[in-house]
XYZ file of C-alpha atoms in Angstrom:
297
model
C -10.936 -27.581 -13.469
C -13.009 -25.635 -11.824
C -10.554 -22.580 -12.256
C -10.784 -23.197 -15.414
C -7.143 -23.764 -16.201
C -6.294 -27.349 -16.604
C -5.077 -26.899 -20.127
C -2.159 -25.538 -18.315
C -1.103 -28.681 -17.547
C 0.365 -29.248 -21.006
C 4.059 -29.928 -21.934
C 6.149 -30.553 -24.549
C 6.534 -32.122 -26.638
C 2.752 -31.158 -27.195
C 3.359 -27.957 -26.794
C 5.823 -25.614 -28.252
C 6.544 -22.000 -28.072
C 8.859 -19.750 -30.753
C 11.446 -17.487 -29.684
C 10.738 -15.410 -32.762
C 6.889 -14.823 -31.706
C 5.555 -11.102 -31.159
C 4.052 -11.902 -27.951
C 7.532 -13.224 -26.102
C 7.371 -10.573 -23.521
C 3.649 -10.802 -23.429
C 2.425 -12.591 -20.328
C -1.395 -13.140 -19.512
C -2.714 -13.494 -16.175
C -5.641 -15.859 -15.610
C -8.204 -13.055 -14.860
C -6.480 -10.309 -17.831
C -6.077 -7.806 -15.196
C -4.553 -5.017 -17.246
C -1.139 -3.840 -16.343
C -2.653 -0.167 -15.656
C -4.156 -1.297 -12.547
C -1.148 -2.451 -10.959
C -2.446 -3.683 -7.074
C -4.754 -5.837 -9.076
C -2.068 -6.533 -11.252
C -0.199 -8.177 -9.183
C -3.005 -9.949 -6.891
C -4.111 -11.614 -10.265
C -0.249 -12.646 -11.012
C 0.126 -13.839 -7.708
C -2.871 -16.062 -7.447
C -2.193 -17.293 -10.456
C 1.248 -18.479 -9.249
C 0.078 -19.464 -5.883
C -2.985 -21.363 -6.990
C -2.933 -22.576 -10.465
C 0.396 -22.675 -10.944
C 0.272 -25.052 -7.625
C -2.405 -27.052 -9.051
C -0.928 -28.056 -12.051
C 2.296 -29.084 -10.205
C 0.163 -31.555 -8.159
C -1.212 -32.788 -11.659
C 1.934 -33.609 -12.905
C 3.230 -35.004 -9.475
C 0.222 -37.216 -9.463
C 0.595 -38.796 -12.755
C 4.099 -39.070 -12.103
C 3.871 -41.221 -9.245
C 0.918 -43.115 -10.452
C 2.917 -44.153 -13.303
C 5.944 -45.592 -11.271
C 3.046 -47.326 -9.809
C 1.741 -48.895 -12.144
C 4.674 -49.817 -14.131
C 6.501 -51.509 -11.573
C 6.545 -55.171 -11.493
C 7.885 -56.642 -8.429
C 7.095 -60.263 -9.645
C 9.907 -60.307 -12.146
C 12.980 -60.318 -11.239
C 14.501 -59.049 -14.458
C 11.880 -55.505 -14.607
C 14.146 -52.703 -13.949
C 13.864 -48.905 -13.779
C 14.846 -48.122 -16.612
C 12.406 -50.569 -18.545
C 9.778 -48.640 -16.949
C 11.007 -45.449 -18.379
C 11.289 -46.672 -21.720
C 7.683 -48.517 -21.033
C 6.594 -44.791 -20.462
C 8.922 -43.101 -23.412
C 7.200 -45.349 -25.875
C 3.456 -45.086 -24.372
C 4.197 -41.257 -24.399
C 4.840 -41.232 -28.135
C 1.994 -43.471 -29.286
C -0.233 -40.760 -26.806
C 1.389 -37.515 -28.315
C 0.719 -39.410 -32.250
C -3.077 -40.141 -31.145
C -3.758 -36.258 -29.857
C -2.190 -35.063 -33.044
C -4.337 -36.995 -35.328
C -7.336 -36.791 -33.145
C -7.256 -32.900 -33.184
C -9.399 -32.291 -36.102
C -12.183 -34.743 -34.962
C -12.315 -33.409 -31.623
C -12.240 -29.658 -32.961
C -15.225 -30.750 -34.673
C -17.016 -32.008 -31.785
C -16.335 -28.653 -30.066
C -17.470 -26.625 -32.736
C -20.570 -28.410 -32.544
C -21.361 -28.291 -29.046
C -20.526 -24.536 -29.318
C -23.471 -23.899 -32.197
C -25.513 -25.386 -29.612
C -24.526 -23.161 -26.704
C -23.592 -26.252 -24.918
C -21.052 -24.280 -23.484
C -20.246 -26.840 -19.918
C -20.090 -29.244 -22.234
C -17.635 -27.910 -24.284
C -15.319 -26.998 -21.484
C -15.815 -30.862 -20.276
C -14.881 -32.217 -23.375
C -11.997 -30.245 -24.376
C -10.579 -30.839 -20.563
C -11.005 -34.478 -21.328
C -8.885 -33.968 -24.590
C -6.450 -32.040 -22.982
C -5.904 -34.727 -20.591
C -4.990 -37.345 -22.815
C -2.332 -34.403 -24.250
C -1.245 -34.115 -20.819
C -1.199 -37.845 -19.898
C 1.306 -38.129 -23.256
C 3.200 -35.107 -22.067
C 4.080 -36.478 -18.617
C 4.996 -40.266 -20.108
C 7.359 -37.952 -22.416
C 9.109 -36.560 -19.389
C 9.114 -39.868 -17.298
C 10.847 -41.877 -19.716
C 13.557 -39.250 -21.182
C 13.849 -38.610 -17.384
C 14.605 -42.267 -16.580
C 16.422 -43.314 -19.858
C 18.696 -39.768 -18.754
C 19.245 -41.183 -15.427
C 20.284 -44.418 -16.383
C 22.894 -43.897 -19.361
C 23.669 -40.059 -19.057
C 27.085 -40.639 -16.699
C 25.547 -42.601 -13.852
C 27.582 -42.746 -10.812
C 27.298 -44.611 -7.695
C 27.005 -43.436 -4.201
C 30.519 -43.501 -2.360
C 30.911 -43.920 1.344
C 29.517 -40.906 2.072
C 26.353 -41.560 0.133
C 27.273 -38.562 -2.828
C 26.298 -39.637 -5.959
C 29.769 -39.381 -7.977
C 27.942 -38.947 -11.306
C 25.117 -37.078 -10.315
C 26.687 -33.490 -10.503
C 28.212 -33.977 -13.847
C 24.835 -35.957 -15.683
C 22.865 -32.353 -14.373
C 25.363 -29.826 -16.006
C 25.151 -32.045 -19.104
C 21.701 -32.117 -19.427
C 21.102 -28.635 -18.716
C 23.988 -27.171 -21.226
C 22.639 -29.630 -23.874
C 19.059 -28.867 -23.109
C 19.234 -25.560 -22.889
C 21.977 -24.747 -25.660
C 19.634 -26.955 -28.388
C 16.335 -24.982 -27.730
C 18.585 -21.371 -27.902
C 19.974 -22.938 -31.364
C 16.538 -24.247 -32.403
C 14.715 -20.737 -30.903
C 12.594 -22.485 -28.786
C 13.858 -21.890 -25.386
C 10.298 -20.298 -24.146
C 9.080 -24.017 -24.571
C 10.535 -24.442 -21.545
C 8.778 -21.586 -19.458
C 5.115 -21.610 -18.589
C 4.856 -17.649 -18.795
C 0.801 -17.317 -19.598
C -2.323 -18.881 -18.424
C -4.905 -20.238 -21.186
C -8.585 -20.159 -19.893
C -10.569 -23.666 -20.962
C -13.142 -22.833 -23.210
C -11.883 -19.366 -24.495
C -11.052 -20.234 -28.236
C -13.906 -20.222 -30.349
C -14.707 -22.368 -33.571
C -12.948 -25.739 -31.896
C -9.800 -24.132 -32.085
C -9.113 -25.078 -28.296
C -8.142 -28.490 -29.467
C -5.694 -27.693 -31.799
C -2.474 -28.216 -30.038
C 0.156 -25.719 -30.596
C 3.031 -28.150 -31.284
C 3.849 -27.454 -35.138
C 7.252 -25.992 -34.579
C 8.191 -26.092 -37.983
C 5.193 -24.774 -39.912
C 5.403 -22.350 -36.873
C 8.488 -20.553 -37.950
C 7.348 -20.458 -41.432
C 4.049 -19.156 -40.736
C 6.272 -16.401 -38.814
C 9.114 -15.925 -41.348
C 6.120 -15.682 -43.829
C 4.578 -12.877 -41.913
C 7.963 -11.138 -41.341
C 8.802 -11.087 -45.516
C 4.743 -10.224 -46.027
C 5.323 -7.016 -43.429
C 8.542 -6.266 -44.865
C 7.055 -5.817 -48.834
C 4.341 -3.557 -46.830
C 6.618 -1.326 -45.496
C 8.380 -1.078 -48.594
C 5.977 -0.771 -50.992
C 4.426 2.497 -47.959
C 7.606 4.032 -48.316
C 7.893 3.848 -51.747
C 4.230 5.543 -51.819
C 5.765 8.163 -49.556
C 8.542 8.644 -51.769
C 7.137 8.618 -55.778
C 7.084 12.779 -57.062
C 3.679 14.364 -57.102
C 2.040 15.003 -60.506
C 3.656 18.607 -59.902
C 6.684 16.860 -59.388
C 6.908 15.021 -62.374
C 5.662 17.701 -64.095
C 8.818 19.576 -63.146
C 10.591 16.787 -64.011
C 9.695 16.419 -67.712
C 10.060 19.992 -68.053
C 13.521 20.437 -66.520
C 15.560 20.707 -69.400
C 19.463 19.933 -69.912
C 19.557 20.131 -66.110
C 17.187 17.391 -66.345
C 18.896 14.636 -64.310
C 20.289 16.531 -61.640
C 17.416 18.043 -60.965
C 15.470 14.464 -61.418
C 17.100 13.088 -58.289
C 16.624 16.625 -56.356
C 13.158 16.468 -56.972
C 12.611 12.372 -56.467
C 14.263 12.905 -53.005
C 12.606 15.519 -51.861
C 16.138 17.689 -52.000
C 17.927 15.264 -49.485
C 20.931 13.401 -49.915
C 21.112 10.964 -53.002
C 19.574 7.464 -52.498
C 18.226 4.336 -53.998
C 14.689 3.582 -53.111
C 12.548 0.700 -55.129
C 8.988 1.902 -56.187
C 5.936 -0.547 -56.133
C 6.704 -1.995 -59.376
C 10.222 -3.260 -57.805
C 12.022 -0.375 -60.523
C 15.130 1.107 -58.836
C 16.108 5.011 -59.265
C 18.373 4.347 -62.237
C 15.420 2.830 -63.939
C 12.978 5.348 -62.824
C 14.964 8.220 -64.135
C 15.545 6.692 -67.128
C 12.294 6.200 -68.328
C 11.317 9.670 -66.800
C 14.201 11.221 -68.762
C 12.789 9.027 -71.894
C 9.153 10.546 -71.742
C 11.082 13.824 -71.374
C 12.716 13.503 -74.808
C 9.401 12.055 -76.679
C 7.872 15.806 -75.238
C 10.456 17.327 -76.434
C 10.132 16.315 -80.257
């Protein structure tokens, strides 16, 4: 919290990253040093790995071991480690839903604190909200980890103390996990590539968790489709004939169709383009030919 890096302790499922993002190769350092300052950029990246990165591991490890202690009940002989894992998993699911449902109220409080210029209180409040989401993510990880240890090729130690099922269990989880993330274009969710700064998002946006996978893809595909439309219209505008060219087409005479295509394409090879109204070249030529005939009557 002192370094304003606590929000980086969030983990899936309260955080999701799409591989289709335009910022896939963009890595933000803690102090946002530009890459043009190579030495300072290297020191900034090194600081991020050694100091905040290590502290994030401390946070996760500390909560993990506290849960190991709190969710063990030695007085009950029937209580097994897998029961602790299922309890942690269920608790994590409840906390994840609670975090998602509290996003808008938390954003409202953050906006009020920002409007009143209570910047320190805003950062502390957002960190407390991130603490809830962090505990939710750690519970999910711990629960899933314990369940996989119990049911995914659980082995037994042989005479030399080697677990005969651990190797197969590890590779199965790795292949299924990475393969599934790649197929769903979510492999970036397994990485920690950038550092976000506590309190840097205005208007309460820092309380919204980036966990909406489906809407994130919908937004990205919508942006891509809109960009394609914009590029197509700009291309059609550049390829559209000028007023002088249209006059030349109208007065082309018997050589109209050949002259038409020559002028429309700027003398280049014959191609079909869409204009701003979605009409292809043949429809456009037919309209111009019709106008030429009307003017000749």
